């Protein structure tokens, strides 16, 4: 029974994209894309599983619980789980019995957001998604210029990513200059058609990310932090607070508050981008000053910490701030709270800290 279906499940379990391509019907679409595109996407996902340390994928049976999703079709679904990471991918299989009722034909495979496993495990890792762009779907129209710039964008992204252990800012700047016209065309077209998800979007966001980091490093180089670090100044607390908050202002405005808990000494306090460290020019200056900055910032944050233990817990559990942990590591955050309390006539003792039971 189910010889064909079990072969396909085995291809998933062994992360064998070649076998999957041989088994799936080349004339059908899967998750709205042609079979070769679907197989190529799965090959990329299998490679990510392997890079993360998985040797094979375990197949867990389940059912789709979204009754509004193709209610007339069989609700069979499978969870594919990495044997080491426990990262997983949920797919619904649209099945039809064969004429002899001894096997099943697979009419479609697509991601399932409401899968319930028959025997759920105690824990899972990260859910993996199969990203399908609009221009990968059959019949989607792109203008001739869009086709050309798509190919340029894909080539450009491959060019900057392949064979690199790091992103050197000199090379990054040359790459940005080389593909500026491509970015300008894509950015303009994207703004006119914001609803489309195209293959060039990754190039667009990649390009914008580099420009953001270059802006961040440039501002950091001109900060009071770098000036004090270079001169090795022994500053009084009042002046040091101004220096620290100047650096924090740049971090906050440029959207890099995660650096408070991401950077590591063993990595040289390097900011990673697409899992590769950024080096050269302003990136070197930032990494060189980070230990100086943090060693002076942390005692000030501890001294002027403005939340009680209860308030801290409530703040961390709220959904009002995207990255609450990073805010708690900022002197600017606690100083602003104290200023607001002062303006309304409330007194916050210095050195309140997380262990205090005092309230505003």
XYZ file of C-alpha atoms in Angstrom:
360
model
C 0.000 0.000 0.000
C 1.056 3.595 -0.699
C 4.325 2.608 -2.386
C 4.510 5.865 -4.384
C 3.517 8.102 -1.463
C 6.091 6.437 0.782
C 8.783 6.952 -1.862
C 8.054 10.694 -1.894
C 8.098 10.818 1.912
C 11.397 8.935 1.850
C 12.836 11.571 -0.532
C 11.917 14.236 2.014
C 13.312 12.177 4.891
C 16.645 11.607 3.137
C 16.738 15.230 1.888
C 17.178 13.922 -1.654
C 16.046 16.665 -4.041
C 17.132 14.665 -7.089
C 14.885 11.744 -6.121
C 12.075 14.150 -5.305
C 12.364 15.622 -8.794
C 12.170 12.158 -10.347
C 9.059 11.258 -8.354
C 6.925 14.392 -8.607
C 4.890 14.975 -11.747
C 6.707 17.483 -14.017
C 3.364 18.608 -15.462
C 1.900 19.621 -12.092
C 2.415 22.655 -9.908
C 3.263 22.475 -6.222
C 2.575 25.457 -3.980
C 1.598 27.378 -7.125
C 4.933 26.905 -8.880
C 6.167 24.524 -11.550
C 7.661 21.253 -10.362
C 11.305 22.192 -11.189
C 10.990 25.417 -9.159
C 9.461 23.567 -6.209
C 12.218 20.950 -6.280
C 14.929 23.636 -6.457
C 13.371 25.395 -3.451
C 13.351 22.141 -1.530
C 16.979 21.524 -2.459
C 17.889 24.893 -0.910
C 15.912 24.078 2.244
C 17.545 20.650 2.525
C 20.946 22.336 2.261
C 20.052 24.670 5.137
C 19.048 21.685 7.267
C 22.410 20.065 6.517
C 24.365 23.245 7.290
C 22.642 23.416 10.659
C 23.759 19.865 11.438
C 20.789 17.691 10.519
C 21.637 14.299 9.007
C 18.106 13.374 7.980
C 14.510 14.499 8.412
C 11.947 12.707 10.527
C 8.437 12.497 9.070
C 5.558 13.067 11.471
C 1.959 12.516 10.371
C -0.820 14.981 11.067
C -3.878 16.765 9.752
C -4.665 20.293 8.605
C -7.092 21.872 11.092
C -8.031 24.895 8.983
C -11.483 23.817 7.794
C -11.766 26.740 5.352
C -8.682 25.558 3.447
C -9.809 23.334 0.573
C -12.559 21.711 2.669
C -13.447 19.210 -0.046
C -9.962 17.670 -0.141
C -8.225 15.131 2.087
C -6.683 16.862 5.111
C -3.504 14.775 5.299
C -0.444 16.774 6.385
C 3.130 16.011 7.386
C 5.672 17.722 9.605
C 9.275 17.265 8.428
C 11.641 17.660 11.403
C 15.447 17.905 11.408
C 16.881 15.075 13.499
C 19.339 17.356 15.375
C 17.966 20.898 15.316
C 14.295 19.903 15.507
C 13.644 22.682 12.998
C 10.582 21.782 10.978
C 8.580 22.352 7.828
C 4.810 21.743 7.651
C 3.226 20.608 4.389
C -0.280 19.607 3.452
C -0.446 16.852 0.832
C -3.438 16.800 -1.486
C -3.946 13.115 -2.166
C -6.223 11.089 -4.414
C -6.534 7.283 -4.304
C -5.291 5.422 -7.343
C -7.773 3.437 -9.436
C -6.847 0.184 -7.678
C -7.086 1.903 -4.258
C -3.631 0.565 -3.356
C -1.778 3.867 -3.461
C -2.257 7.633 -3.595
C -1.511 10.210 -6.258
C -0.092 13.507 -4.989
C -2.044 16.305 -6.645
C -0.420 19.160 -4.710
C 1.931 19.969 -1.844
C 1.804 23.308 -0.046
C 2.677 24.818 3.311
C 0.227 24.263 6.142
C -0.151 26.813 8.940
C -2.632 24.780 10.977
C -1.055 21.358 11.168
C -1.751 19.224 14.212
C 0.547 16.232 14.622
C -0.970 12.917 15.656
C 1.839 12.496 18.194
C 3.296 15.891 18.975
C 6.803 16.045 20.444
C 7.724 17.911 23.609
C 9.662 20.586 21.735
C 10.537 21.810 18.262
C 13.102 24.209 16.873
C 12.462 26.956 14.339
C 9.715 26.640 11.749
C 11.175 26.786 8.244
C 9.209 28.487 5.472
C 9.131 27.836 1.750
C 9.261 31.282 0.164
C 7.634 31.578 -3.249
C 7.923 34.831 -5.188
C 5.194 36.058 -7.521
C 7.491 35.987 -10.543
C 8.203 32.305 -9.917
C 4.540 31.446 -10.453
C 3.309 30.392 -13.919
C 1.837 33.197 -16.010
C 3.053 36.095 -13.854
C 3.859 39.071 -16.096
C 7.079 41.067 -15.924
C 7.910 43.830 -18.373
C 11.031 43.329 -20.522
C 12.958 45.840 -18.386
C 11.871 44.058 -15.214
C 13.113 40.750 -16.610
C 16.508 42.289 -17.390
C 16.889 43.965 -13.989
C 15.791 40.795 -12.209
C 18.644 38.875 -13.808
C 21.114 41.667 -12.964
C 19.901 41.778 -9.348
C 20.207 38.012 -8.882
C 23.698 38.065 -10.381
C 24.700 41.012 -8.182
C 23.561 39.308 -4.981
C 25.393 36.132 -5.898
C 28.500 38.183 -6.673
C 28.662 39.827 -3.235
C 27.792 36.673 -1.285
C 29.854 33.919 -2.874
C 33.343 33.075 -1.660
C 33.476 35.634 1.149
C 34.294 35.161 4.803
C 33.464 38.791 5.561
C 32.109 41.978 4.034
C 34.895 44.528 3.620
C 33.410 48.017 3.399
C 35.718 49.111 0.567
C 34.513 46.198 -1.556
C 30.937 46.768 -0.451
C 31.113 50.406 -1.566
C 32.431 49.381 -4.991
C 29.556 46.891 -5.260
C 27.016 49.547 -4.275
C 28.398 51.960 -6.873
C 28.389 49.254 -9.548
C 24.742 48.339 -9.021
C 23.352 51.743 -8.054
C 21.334 52.113 -11.263
C 19.872 48.624 -10.790
C 18.865 49.499 -7.242
C 17.325 52.808 -8.345
C 15.192 51.085 -10.987
C 14.048 48.336 -8.620
C 13.382 50.749 -5.753
C 11.279 53.012 -7.970
C 9.350 50.083 -9.459
C 8.824 48.547 -6.028
C 7.383 51.792 -4.649
C 4.899 51.925 -7.549
C 3.898 48.252 -7.071
C 4.409 47.579 -3.346
C 2.190 44.494 -3.215
C 4.362 42.335 -5.446
C 6.840 39.866 -3.949
C 9.543 39.406 -6.564
C 12.874 37.606 -6.682
C 14.698 40.929 -6.809
C 13.311 41.938 -3.399
C 16.174 40.205 -1.601
C 18.666 42.305 -3.602
C 16.664 45.427 -2.753
C 16.704 44.760 0.989
C 20.314 43.570 0.869
C 21.390 46.807 -0.832
C 19.411 48.943 1.636
C 20.938 47.027 4.543
C 24.471 47.789 3.387
C 23.659 51.467 2.996
C 22.186 51.517 6.498
C 25.348 50.029 7.994
C 27.584 52.451 6.107
C 25.483 55.347 7.444
C 25.650 53.906 10.959
C 29.431 53.474 10.920
C 29.937 56.953 9.459
C 27.877 58.559 12.220
C 29.626 56.486 14.861
C 33.030 57.633 13.601
C 31.921 61.234 14.180
C 30.456 60.559 17.620
C 31.652 61.826 20.990
C 32.380 58.198 21.860
C 35.110 57.870 19.230
C 36.580 61.259 20.139
C 36.821 60.327 23.830
C 38.183 56.866 22.986
C 40.918 58.222 20.716
C 42.018 60.811 23.251
C 41.710 58.279 26.087
C 39.972 60.892 28.203
C 39.229 60.420 31.902
C 35.858 62.144 31.946
C 33.774 63.280 34.910
C 30.471 61.432 35.168
C 28.325 64.297 33.913
C 30.391 64.592 30.723
C 30.717 60.814 30.326
C 26.937 60.473 30.415
C 26.682 62.937 27.530
C 29.252 60.905 25.565
C 27.496 57.599 26.231
C 24.068 58.930 25.314
C 25.470 60.409 22.102
C 26.553 56.910 21.091
C 23.213 55.457 22.161
C 21.361 58.035 20.103
C 23.151 56.832 16.960
C 22.429 53.183 17.786
C 18.738 53.918 18.401
C 18.211 56.161 15.370
C 19.918 53.699 13.034
C 17.920 50.761 14.436
C 20.803 48.682 15.831
C 19.827 48.320 19.490
C 20.359 44.550 19.255
C 24.139 45.143 19.455
C 23.874 45.417 23.248
C 23.463 41.668 23.573
C 24.581 40.315 20.193
C 28.230 41.356 20.020
C 30.824 39.014 21.472
C 34.449 39.587 22.466
C 35.620 36.319 20.875
C 34.265 37.585 17.534
C 36.032 40.919 17.940
C 32.726 42.729 18.529
C 32.026 42.442 14.818
C 28.513 43.166 13.558
C 27.380 40.264 11.352
C 25.353 40.751 8.187
C 23.932 37.638 6.540
C 26.117 35.646 8.968
C 29.325 37.326 7.778
C 31.218 39.959 9.824
C 31.526 43.505 8.475
C 35.115 44.768 8.403
C 37.133 47.790 7.275
C 36.959 51.547 7.803
C 34.110 52.550 10.100
C 33.346 48.948 11.026
C 36.858 48.595 12.468
C 36.412 51.794 14.457
C 33.083 50.653 15.849
C 34.440 47.251 16.889
C 37.528 48.888 18.404
C 35.499 51.275 20.547
C 32.788 48.868 21.679
C 34.630 47.482 24.730
C 35.458 51.048 25.834
C 31.858 52.132 25.347
C 30.240 49.175 27.129
C 32.640 49.195 30.065
C 31.553 52.770 30.810
C 27.917 52.450 29.831
C 27.038 49.414 31.961
C 27.927 50.946 35.371
C 25.911 54.053 34.497
C 22.903 51.983 33.430
C 23.119 50.041 36.684
C 23.350 53.215 38.727
C 20.480 55.019 37.035
C 18.258 51.987 36.378
C 14.716 53.335 36.718
C 12.430 50.293 36.888
C 11.551 48.048 39.792
C 11.827 44.291 39.431
C 8.069 44.040 38.875
C 8.060 46.830 36.303
C 11.004 45.250 34.507
C 9.152 41.942 34.166
C 6.030 43.680 32.886
C 8.074 45.667 30.370
C 9.864 42.585 29.025
C 6.581 40.733 28.603
C 4.783 43.580 26.830
C 4.274 43.809 23.069
C 4.563 47.585 22.895
C 8.297 47.595 22.107
C 9.812 45.376 19.428
C 13.067 44.798 21.312
C 12.490 45.571 25.015
C 15.641 43.828 26.251
C 17.872 46.227 24.342
C 16.046 49.261 25.727
C 16.785 48.138 29.282
C 20.506 48.187 28.474
C 20.324 51.832 27.387
C 21.228 54.693 29.705
C 19.103 56.997 27.543
C 16.010 54.910 28.292
C 16.389 55.110 32.071
C 17.408 58.763 32.028
C 14.289 59.649 30.025
C 12.114 57.771 32.533
C 13.691 59.742 35.367
C 13.187 63.006 33.507
C 9.490 62.214 32.965
C 9.098 61.328 36.636
C 10.848 64.532 37.645
C 8.547 66.596 35.414
C 5.467 65.161 37.099
C 6.900 65.643 40.578
C 7.840 62.042 41.336
C 11.223 61.199 42.836
C 13.211 58.162 41.731
C 16.130 57.330 44.049
C 19.533 56.837 42.421
C 20.584 53.214 42.282
C 16.997 51.936 42.261
C 17.977 48.798 40.349
C 15.994 45.663 39.545
C 16.119 44.354 43.109
C 14.383 47.344 44.697
C 10.725 47.171 45.634
C 10.201 50.946 45.349
C 7.744 52.184 42.738
C 7.406 55.405 40.781
